[in-house]
Short mmCIF file of C-alpha atoms and ligand atoms in Angstrom, two decimals:
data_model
loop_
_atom_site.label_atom_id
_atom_site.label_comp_id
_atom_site.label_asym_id
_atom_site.label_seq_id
_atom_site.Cartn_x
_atom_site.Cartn_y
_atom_site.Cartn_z
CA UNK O 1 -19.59 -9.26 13.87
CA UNK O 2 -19.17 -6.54 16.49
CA UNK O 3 -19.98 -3.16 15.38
CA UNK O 4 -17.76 -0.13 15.59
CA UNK O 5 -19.57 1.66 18.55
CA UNK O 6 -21.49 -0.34 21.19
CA UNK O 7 -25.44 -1.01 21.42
CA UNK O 8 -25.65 1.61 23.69
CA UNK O 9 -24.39 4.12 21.88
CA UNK O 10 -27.14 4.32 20.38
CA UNK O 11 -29.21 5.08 23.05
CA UNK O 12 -27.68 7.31 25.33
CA UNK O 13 -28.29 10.71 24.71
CA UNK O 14 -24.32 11.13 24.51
CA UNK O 15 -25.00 15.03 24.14
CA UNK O 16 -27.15 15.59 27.15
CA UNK O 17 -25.60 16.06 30.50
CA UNK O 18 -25.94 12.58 31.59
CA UNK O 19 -24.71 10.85 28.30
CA UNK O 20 -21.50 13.10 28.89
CA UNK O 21 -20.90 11.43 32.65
CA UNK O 22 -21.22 8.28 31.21
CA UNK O 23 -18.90 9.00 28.25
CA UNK O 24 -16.75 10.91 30.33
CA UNK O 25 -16.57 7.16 32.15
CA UNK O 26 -16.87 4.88 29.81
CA UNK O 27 -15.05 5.96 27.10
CA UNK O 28 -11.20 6.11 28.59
CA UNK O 29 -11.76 2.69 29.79
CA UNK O 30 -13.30 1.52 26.49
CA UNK O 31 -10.12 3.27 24.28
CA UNK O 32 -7.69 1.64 27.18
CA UNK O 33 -9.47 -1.61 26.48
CA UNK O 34 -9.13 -1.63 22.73
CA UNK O 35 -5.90 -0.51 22.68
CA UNK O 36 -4.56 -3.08 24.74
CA UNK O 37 -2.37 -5.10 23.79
CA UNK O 38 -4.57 -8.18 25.55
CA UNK O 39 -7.38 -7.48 23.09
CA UNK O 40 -5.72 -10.09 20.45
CA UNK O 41 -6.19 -13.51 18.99
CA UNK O 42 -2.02 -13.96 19.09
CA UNK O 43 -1.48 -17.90 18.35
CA UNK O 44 -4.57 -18.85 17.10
CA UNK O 45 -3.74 -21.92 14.88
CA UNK O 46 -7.29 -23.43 13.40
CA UNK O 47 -6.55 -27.04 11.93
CA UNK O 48 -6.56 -26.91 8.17
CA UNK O 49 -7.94 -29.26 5.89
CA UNK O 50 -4.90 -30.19 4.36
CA UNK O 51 -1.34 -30.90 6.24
CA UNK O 52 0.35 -27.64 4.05
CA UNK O 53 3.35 -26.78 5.52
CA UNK O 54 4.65 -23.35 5.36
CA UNK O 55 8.26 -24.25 6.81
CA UNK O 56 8.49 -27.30 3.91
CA UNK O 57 7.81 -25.48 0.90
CA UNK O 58 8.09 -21.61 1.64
CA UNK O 59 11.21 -22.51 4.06
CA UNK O 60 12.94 -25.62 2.60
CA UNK O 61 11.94 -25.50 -0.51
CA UNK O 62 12.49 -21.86 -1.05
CA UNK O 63 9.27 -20.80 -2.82
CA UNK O 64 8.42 -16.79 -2.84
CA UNK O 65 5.74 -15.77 -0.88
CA UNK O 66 4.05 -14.22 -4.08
CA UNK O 67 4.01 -17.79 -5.77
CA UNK O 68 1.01 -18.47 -4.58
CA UNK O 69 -0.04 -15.23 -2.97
CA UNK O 70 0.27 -13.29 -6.23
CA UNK O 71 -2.49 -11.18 -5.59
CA UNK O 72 -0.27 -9.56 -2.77
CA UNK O 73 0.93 -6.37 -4.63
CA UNK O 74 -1.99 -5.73 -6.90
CA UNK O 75 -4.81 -5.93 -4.35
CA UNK O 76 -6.09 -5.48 -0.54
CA UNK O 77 -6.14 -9.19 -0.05
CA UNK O 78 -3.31 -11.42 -0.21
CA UNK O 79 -5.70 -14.34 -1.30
CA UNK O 80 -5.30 -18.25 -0.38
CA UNK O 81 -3.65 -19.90 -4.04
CA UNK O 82 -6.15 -22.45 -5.81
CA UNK O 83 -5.74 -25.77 -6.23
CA UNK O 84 -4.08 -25.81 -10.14
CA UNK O 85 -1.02 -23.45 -7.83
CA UNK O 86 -0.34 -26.55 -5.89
CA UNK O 87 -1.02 -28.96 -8.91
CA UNK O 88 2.00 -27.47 -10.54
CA UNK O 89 3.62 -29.51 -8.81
CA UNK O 90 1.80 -32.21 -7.39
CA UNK O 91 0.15 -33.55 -10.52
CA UNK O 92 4.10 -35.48 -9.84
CA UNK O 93 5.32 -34.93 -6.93
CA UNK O 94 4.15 -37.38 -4.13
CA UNK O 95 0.79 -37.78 -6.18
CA UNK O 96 0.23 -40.99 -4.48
CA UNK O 97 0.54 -39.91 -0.60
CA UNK O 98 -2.22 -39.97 1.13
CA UNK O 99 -1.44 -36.49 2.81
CA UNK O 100 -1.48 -35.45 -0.96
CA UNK O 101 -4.60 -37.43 -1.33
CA UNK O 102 -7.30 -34.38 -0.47
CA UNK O 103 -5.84 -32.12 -2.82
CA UNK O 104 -5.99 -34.94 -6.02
CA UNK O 105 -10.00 -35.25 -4.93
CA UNK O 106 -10.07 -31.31 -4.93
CA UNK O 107 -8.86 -31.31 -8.36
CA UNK O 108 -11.00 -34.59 -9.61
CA UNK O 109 -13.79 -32.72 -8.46
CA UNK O 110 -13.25 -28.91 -9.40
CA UNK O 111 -14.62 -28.45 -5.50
CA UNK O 112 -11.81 -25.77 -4.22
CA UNK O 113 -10.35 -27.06 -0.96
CA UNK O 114 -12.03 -24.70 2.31
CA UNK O 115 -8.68 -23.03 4.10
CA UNK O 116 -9.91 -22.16 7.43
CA UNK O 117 -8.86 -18.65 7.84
CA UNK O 118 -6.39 -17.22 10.53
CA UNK O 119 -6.05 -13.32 10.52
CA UNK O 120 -9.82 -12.03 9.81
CA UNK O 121 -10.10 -8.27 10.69
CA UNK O 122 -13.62 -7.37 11.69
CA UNK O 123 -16.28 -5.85 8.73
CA UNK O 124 -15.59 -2.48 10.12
CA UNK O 125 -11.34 -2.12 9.89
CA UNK O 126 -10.50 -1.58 6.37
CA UNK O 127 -6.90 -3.27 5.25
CA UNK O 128 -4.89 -3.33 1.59
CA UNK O 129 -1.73 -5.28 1.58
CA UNK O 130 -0.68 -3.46 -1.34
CA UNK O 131 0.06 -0.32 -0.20
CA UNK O 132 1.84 -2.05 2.29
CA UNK O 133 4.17 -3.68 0.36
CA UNK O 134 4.48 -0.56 -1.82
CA UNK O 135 5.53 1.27 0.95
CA UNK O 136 8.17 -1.59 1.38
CA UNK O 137 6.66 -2.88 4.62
CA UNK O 138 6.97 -7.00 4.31
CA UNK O 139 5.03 -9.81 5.35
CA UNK O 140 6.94 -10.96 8.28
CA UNK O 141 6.94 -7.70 10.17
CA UNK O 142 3.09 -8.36 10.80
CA UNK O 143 2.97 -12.24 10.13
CA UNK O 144 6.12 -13.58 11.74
CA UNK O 145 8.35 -16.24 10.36
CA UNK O 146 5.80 -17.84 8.65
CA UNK O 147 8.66 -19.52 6.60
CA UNK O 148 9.28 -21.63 9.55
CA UNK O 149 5.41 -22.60 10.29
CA UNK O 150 4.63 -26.00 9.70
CA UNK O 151 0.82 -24.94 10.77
CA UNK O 152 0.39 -20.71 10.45
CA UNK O 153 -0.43 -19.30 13.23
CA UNK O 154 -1.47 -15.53 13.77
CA UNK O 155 2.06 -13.71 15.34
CA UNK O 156 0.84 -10.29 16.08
CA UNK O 157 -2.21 -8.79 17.78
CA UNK O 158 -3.90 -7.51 14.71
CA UNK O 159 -5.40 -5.03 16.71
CA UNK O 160 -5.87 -1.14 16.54
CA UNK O 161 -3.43 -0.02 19.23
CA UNK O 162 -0.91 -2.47 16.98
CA UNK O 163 -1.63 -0.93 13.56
CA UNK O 164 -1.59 2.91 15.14
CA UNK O 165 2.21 1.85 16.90
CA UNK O 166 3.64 1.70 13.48
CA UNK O 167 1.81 4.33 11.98
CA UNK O 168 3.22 6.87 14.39
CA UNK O 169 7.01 5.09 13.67
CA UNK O 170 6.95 2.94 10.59
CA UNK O 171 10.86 3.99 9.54
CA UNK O 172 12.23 0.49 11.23
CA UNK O 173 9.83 -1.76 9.06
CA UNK O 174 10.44 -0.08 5.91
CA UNK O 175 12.31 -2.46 3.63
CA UNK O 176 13.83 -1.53 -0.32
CA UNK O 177 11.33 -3.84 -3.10
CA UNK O 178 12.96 -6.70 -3.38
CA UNK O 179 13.02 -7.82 0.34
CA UNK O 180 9.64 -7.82 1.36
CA UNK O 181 9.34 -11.14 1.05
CA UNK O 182 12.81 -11.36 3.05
CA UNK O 183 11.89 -13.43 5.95
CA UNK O 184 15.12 -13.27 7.85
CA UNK O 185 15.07 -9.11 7.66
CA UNK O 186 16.45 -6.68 10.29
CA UNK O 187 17.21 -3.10 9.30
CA UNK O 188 20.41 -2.44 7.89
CA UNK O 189 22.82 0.20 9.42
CA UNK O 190 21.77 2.63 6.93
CA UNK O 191 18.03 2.19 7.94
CA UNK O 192 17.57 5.99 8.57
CA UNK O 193 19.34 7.04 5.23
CA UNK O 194 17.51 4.63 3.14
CA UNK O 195 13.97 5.98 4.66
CA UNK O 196 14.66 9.68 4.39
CA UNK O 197 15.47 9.41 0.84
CA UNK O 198 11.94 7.00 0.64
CA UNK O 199 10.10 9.95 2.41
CA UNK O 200 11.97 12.64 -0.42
CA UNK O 201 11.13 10.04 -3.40
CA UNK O 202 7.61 8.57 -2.53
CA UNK O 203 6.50 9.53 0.31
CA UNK O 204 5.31 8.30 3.38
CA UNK O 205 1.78 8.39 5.27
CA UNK O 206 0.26 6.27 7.84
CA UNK O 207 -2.85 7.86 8.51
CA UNK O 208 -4.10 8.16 12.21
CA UNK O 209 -7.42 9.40 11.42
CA UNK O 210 -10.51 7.32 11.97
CA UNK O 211 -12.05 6.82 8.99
CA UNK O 212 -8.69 5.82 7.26
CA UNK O 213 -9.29 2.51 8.43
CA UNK O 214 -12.84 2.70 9.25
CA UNK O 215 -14.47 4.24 6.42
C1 LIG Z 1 2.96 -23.23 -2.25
C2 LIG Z 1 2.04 -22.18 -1.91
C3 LIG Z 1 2.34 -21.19 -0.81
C4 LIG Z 1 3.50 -20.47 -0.59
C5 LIG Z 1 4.78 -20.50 -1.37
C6 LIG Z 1 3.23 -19.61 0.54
N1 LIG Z 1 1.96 -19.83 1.00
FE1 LIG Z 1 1.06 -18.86 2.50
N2 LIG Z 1 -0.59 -20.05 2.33
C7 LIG Z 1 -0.75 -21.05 1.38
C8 LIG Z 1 -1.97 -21.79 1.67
C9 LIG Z 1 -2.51 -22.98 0.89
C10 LIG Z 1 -2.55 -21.19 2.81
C11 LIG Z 1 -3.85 -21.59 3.53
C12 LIG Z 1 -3.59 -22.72 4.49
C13 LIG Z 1 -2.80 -22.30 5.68
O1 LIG Z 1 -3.20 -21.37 6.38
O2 LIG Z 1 -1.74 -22.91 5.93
C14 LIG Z 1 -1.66 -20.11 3.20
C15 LIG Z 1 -1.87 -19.27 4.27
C16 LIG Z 1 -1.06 -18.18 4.60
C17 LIG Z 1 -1.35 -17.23 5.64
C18 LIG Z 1 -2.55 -17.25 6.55
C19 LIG Z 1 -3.79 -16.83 5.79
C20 LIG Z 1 -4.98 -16.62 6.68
O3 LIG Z 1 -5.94 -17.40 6.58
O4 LIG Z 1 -4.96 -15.69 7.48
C21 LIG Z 1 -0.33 -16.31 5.64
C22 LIG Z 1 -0.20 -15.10 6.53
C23 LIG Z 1 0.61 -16.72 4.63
N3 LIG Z 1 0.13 -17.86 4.02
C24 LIG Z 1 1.78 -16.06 4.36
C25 LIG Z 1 2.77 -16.55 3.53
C26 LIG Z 1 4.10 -16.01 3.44
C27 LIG Z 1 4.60 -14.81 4.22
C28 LIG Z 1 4.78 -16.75 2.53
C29 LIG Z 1 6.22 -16.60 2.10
C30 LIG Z 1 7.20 -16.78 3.17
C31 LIG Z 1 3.86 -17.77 2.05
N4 LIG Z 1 2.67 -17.63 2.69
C32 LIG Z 1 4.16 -18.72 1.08
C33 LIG Z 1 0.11 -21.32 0.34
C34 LIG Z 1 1.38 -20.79 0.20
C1 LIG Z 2 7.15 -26.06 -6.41
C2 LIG Z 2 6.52 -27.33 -6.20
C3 LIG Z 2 5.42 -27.46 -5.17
C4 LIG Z 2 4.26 -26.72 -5.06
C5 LIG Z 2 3.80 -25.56 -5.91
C6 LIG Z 2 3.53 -27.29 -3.95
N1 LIG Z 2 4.22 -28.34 -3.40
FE1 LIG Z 2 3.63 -29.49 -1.85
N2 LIG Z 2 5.39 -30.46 -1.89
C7 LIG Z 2 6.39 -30.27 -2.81
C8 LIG Z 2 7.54 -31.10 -2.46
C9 LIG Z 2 8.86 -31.19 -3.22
C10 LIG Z 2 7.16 -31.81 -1.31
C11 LIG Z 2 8.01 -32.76 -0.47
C12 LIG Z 2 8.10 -34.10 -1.08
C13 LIG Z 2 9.00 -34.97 -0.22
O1 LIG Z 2 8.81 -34.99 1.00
O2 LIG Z 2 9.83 -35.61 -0.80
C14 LIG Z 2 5.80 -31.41 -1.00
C15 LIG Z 2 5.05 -31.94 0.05
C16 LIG Z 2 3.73 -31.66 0.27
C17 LIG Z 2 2.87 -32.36 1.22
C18 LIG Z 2 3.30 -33.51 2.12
C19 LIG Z 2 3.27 -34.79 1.34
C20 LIG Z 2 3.84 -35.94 2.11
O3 LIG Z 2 3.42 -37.08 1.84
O4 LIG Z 2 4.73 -35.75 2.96
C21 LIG Z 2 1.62 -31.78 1.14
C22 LIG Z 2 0.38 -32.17 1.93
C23 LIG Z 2 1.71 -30.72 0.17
N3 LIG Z 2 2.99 -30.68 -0.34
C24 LIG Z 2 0.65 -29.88 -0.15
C25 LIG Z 2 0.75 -28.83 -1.04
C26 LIG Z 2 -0.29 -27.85 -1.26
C27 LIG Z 2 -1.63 -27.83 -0.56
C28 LIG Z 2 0.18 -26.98 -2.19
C29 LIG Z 2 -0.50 -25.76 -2.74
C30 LIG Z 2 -0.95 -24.78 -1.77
C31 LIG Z 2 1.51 -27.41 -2.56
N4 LIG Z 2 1.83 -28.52 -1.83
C32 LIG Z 2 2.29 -26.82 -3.51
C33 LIG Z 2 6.36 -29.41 -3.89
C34 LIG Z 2 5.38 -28.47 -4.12
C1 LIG Z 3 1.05 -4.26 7.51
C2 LIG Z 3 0.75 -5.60 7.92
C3 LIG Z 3 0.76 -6.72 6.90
C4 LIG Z 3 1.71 -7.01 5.95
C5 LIG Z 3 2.97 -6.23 5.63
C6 LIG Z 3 1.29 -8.22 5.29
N1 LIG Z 3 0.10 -8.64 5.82
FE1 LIG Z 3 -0.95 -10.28 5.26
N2 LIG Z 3 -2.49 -9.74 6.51
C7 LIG Z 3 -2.47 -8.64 7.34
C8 LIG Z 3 -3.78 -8.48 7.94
C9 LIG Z 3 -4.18 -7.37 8.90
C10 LIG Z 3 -4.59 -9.54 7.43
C11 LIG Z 3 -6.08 -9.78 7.71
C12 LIG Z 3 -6.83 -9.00 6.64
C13 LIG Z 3 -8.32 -9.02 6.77
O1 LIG Z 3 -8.88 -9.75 7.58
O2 LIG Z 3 -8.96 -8.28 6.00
C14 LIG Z 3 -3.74 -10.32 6.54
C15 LIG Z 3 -4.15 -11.44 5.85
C16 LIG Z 3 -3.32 -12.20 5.02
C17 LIG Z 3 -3.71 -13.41 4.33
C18 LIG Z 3 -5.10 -14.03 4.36
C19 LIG Z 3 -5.86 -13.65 3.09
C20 LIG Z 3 -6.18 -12.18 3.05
O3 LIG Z 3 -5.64 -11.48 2.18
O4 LIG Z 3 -6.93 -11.69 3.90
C21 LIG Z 3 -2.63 -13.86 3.63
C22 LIG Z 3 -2.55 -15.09 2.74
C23 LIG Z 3 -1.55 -12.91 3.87
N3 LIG Z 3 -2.00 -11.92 4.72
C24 LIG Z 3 -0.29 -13.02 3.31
C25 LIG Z 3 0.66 -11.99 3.31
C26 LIG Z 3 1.90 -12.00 2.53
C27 LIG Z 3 2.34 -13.12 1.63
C28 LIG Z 3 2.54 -10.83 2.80
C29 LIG Z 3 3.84 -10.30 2.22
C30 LIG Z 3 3.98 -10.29 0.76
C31 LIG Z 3 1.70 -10.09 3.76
N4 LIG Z 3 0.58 -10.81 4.03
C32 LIG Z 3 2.01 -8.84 4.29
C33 LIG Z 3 -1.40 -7.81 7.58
C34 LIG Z 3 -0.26 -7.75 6.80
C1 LIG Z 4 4.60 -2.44 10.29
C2 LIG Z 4 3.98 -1.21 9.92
C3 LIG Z 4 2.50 -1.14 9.66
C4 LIG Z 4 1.48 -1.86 10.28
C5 LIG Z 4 1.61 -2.89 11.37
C6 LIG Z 4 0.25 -1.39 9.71
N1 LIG Z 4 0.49 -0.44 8.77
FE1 LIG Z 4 -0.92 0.53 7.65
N2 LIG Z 4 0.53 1.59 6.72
C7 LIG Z 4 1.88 1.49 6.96
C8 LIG Z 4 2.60 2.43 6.13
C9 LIG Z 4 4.11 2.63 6.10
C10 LIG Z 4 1.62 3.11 5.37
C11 LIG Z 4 1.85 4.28 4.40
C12 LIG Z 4 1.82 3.85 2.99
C13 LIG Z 4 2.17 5.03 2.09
O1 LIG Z 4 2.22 6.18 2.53
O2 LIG Z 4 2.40 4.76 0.92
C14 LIG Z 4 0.33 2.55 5.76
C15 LIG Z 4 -0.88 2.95 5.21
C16 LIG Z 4 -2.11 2.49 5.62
C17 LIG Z 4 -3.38 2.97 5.12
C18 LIG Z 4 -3.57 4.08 4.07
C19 LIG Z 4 -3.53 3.54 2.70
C20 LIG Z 4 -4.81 2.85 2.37
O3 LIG Z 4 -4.79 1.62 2.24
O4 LIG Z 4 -5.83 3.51 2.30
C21 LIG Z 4 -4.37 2.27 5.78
C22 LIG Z 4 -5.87 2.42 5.63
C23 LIG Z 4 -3.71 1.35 6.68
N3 LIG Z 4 -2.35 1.51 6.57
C24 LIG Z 4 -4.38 0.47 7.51
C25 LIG Z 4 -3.74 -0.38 8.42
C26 LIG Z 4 -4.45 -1.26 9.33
C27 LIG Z 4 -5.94 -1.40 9.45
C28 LIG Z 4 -3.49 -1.91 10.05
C29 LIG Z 4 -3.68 -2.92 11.15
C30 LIG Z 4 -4.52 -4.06 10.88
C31 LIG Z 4 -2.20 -1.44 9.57
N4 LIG Z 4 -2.39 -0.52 8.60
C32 LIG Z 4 -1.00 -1.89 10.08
C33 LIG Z 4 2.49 0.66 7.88
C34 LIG Z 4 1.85 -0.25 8.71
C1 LIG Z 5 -4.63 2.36 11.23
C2 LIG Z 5 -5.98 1.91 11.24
C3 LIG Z 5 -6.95 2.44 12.27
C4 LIG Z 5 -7.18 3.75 12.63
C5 LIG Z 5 -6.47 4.99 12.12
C6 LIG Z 5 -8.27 3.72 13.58
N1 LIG Z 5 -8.67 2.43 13.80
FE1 LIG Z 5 -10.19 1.83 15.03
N2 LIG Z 5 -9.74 -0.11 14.65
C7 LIG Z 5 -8.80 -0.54 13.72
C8 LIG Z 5 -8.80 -1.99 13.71
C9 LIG Z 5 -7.91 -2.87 12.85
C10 LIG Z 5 -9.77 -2.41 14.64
C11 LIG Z 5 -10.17 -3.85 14.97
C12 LIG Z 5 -9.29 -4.33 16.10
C13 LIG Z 5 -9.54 -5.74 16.49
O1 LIG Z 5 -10.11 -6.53 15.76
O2 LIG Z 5 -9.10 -6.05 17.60
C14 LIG Z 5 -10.35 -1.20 15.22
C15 LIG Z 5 -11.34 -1.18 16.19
C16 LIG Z 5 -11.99 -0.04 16.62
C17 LIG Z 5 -13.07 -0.03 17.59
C18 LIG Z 5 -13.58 -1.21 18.36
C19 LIG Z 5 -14.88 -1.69 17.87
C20 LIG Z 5 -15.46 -2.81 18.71
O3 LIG Z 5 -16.65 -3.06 18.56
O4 LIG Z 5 -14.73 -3.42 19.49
C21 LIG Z 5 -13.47 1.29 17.73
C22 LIG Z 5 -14.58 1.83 18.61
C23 LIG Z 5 -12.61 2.08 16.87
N3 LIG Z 5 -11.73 1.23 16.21
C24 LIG Z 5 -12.68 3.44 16.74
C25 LIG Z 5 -11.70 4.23 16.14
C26 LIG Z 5 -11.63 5.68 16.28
C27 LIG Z 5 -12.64 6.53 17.05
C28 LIG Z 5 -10.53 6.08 15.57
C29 LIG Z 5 -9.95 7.49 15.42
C30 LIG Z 5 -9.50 8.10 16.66
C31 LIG Z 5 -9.93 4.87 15.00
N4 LIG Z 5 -10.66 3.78 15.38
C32 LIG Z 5 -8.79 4.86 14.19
C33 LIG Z 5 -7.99 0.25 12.95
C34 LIG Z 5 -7.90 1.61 13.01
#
């Protein structure tokens, strides 16, 4: 995992003249380089242990988000469902296809099935999707149409300069309750009514300071 300040850091006496020239160089380029939007893992796809397709059952077949990411609202992580989710249906449906077949041996065995993992924020960035989706900002502004994924892939950088560009202007992701999920979304034309009256209700407060996110 990298850490949140370089080796080096450690090591230079950053207070002492020479520790300034080298900040005084290092530094801009470093913040330029990390707020880049090149810094990213945009597209990464790992192959999954399972053929799951996102545009089948969360696009044709119409199942919420939350069905089987129903930690979502309650917690920071949006969790990957267990096997007994997808058993709901499949202790019937197509039980004897052989795409179908790892998830039967998952559930034989009690052995949960190993989801490689797409988005991964380092150790250091601290994330909670919900207070996001309190604040009525939904899944697709920072995961893309995942409804129409037949393997997920990661959509948007991820990376600090990305999470600080809506936290300065977050009023055209802000959705009412009962769209974040809404895959198809775009701001209505009373976008800038409906968020003034969320700042007078709720409020509203993407933080910009460091230890917000790095704690
Ligand atoms: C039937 C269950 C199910 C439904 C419904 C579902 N998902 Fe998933 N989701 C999964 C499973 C299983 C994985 C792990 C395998 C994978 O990445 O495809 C996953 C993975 C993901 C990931 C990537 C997780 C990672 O490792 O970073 C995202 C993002 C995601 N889902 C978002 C959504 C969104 C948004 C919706 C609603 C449009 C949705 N999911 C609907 C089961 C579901
Ligand atoms: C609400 C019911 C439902 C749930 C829950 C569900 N599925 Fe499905 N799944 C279906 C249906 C319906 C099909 C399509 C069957 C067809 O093609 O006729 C399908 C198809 C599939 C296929 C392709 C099978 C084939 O032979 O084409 C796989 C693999 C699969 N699901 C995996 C999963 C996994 C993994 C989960 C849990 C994360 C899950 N499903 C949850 C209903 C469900
Ligand atoms: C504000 C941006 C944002 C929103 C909104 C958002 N996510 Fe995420 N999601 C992320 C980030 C960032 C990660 C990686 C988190 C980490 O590595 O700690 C992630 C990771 C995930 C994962 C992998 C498991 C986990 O929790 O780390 C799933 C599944 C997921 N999101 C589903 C969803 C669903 C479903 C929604 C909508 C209900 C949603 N996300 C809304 C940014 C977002
Ligand atoms: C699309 C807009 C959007 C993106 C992208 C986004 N945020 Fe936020 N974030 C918000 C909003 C809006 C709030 C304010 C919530 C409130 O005031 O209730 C917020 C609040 C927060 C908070 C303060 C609440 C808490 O959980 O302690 C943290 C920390 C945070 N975001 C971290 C991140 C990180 C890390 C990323 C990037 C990986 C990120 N956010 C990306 C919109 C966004
Ligand atoms: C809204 C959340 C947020 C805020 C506020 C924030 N950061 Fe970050 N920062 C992140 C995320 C997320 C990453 C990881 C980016 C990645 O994985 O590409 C990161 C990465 C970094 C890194 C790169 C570490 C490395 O080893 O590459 C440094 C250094 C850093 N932040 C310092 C700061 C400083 C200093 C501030 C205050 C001026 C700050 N951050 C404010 C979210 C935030």
């Amino acid at each position: 995992m990298a850490q949140i300040f370089p080796r080096w850091a450690n090591k230079t006496p950053l207070f002492g003249l020479a520790g300034a020239a080298v900040a005084a160089l290092v530094v801009p380029g470093a913040i330029w380089y990390w707020f880049s939007p090149e810094f990213t893992d945009v597209g990464y796809r790992p192959i999954q242990p399972v053929e799951y397709s996102h545009a089948l059952h969360a696009g044709d077949l119409g199942l919420d988000c939350r069905f089987c990411h129903h930690t979502v609202e309650k917690t920071a992580s949006a969790s990957v469902p267990a096997t007994e989710v997808c058993m709901a249906c499949h202790q019937v449906v197509k039980r004897d296809s052989p795409l179908v077949a790892p998830l039967m041996k998952s559930w034989n065995d009690g052995t949960p099935i190993e989801w490689v993992r797409v988005h991964d924020l380092p150790e250091y960035a601290y994330f909670d999707h919900s207070v996001h989706i309190a604040a009525g900002v939904g899944c697709s502004s920072c995961h893309g149409r995942i409804d129409q994924m037949v393997v997920v892939q990661q959509d948007q950088p991820l990376s600090m300069g990305w999470c600080l560009e809506c936290h300065r202007d977050p009023d055209k992701h802000i959705r009412r309750p009962d769209e974040v999920t809404d895959m198809g979304w775009e701001p209505a034309p009373d976008q800038a009514e409906y968020v003034q009256a969320v700042r007078e209700s709720r409020g509203l407060a993407p933080p910009q300071t460091c230890t917000a996110c790095h704690h």
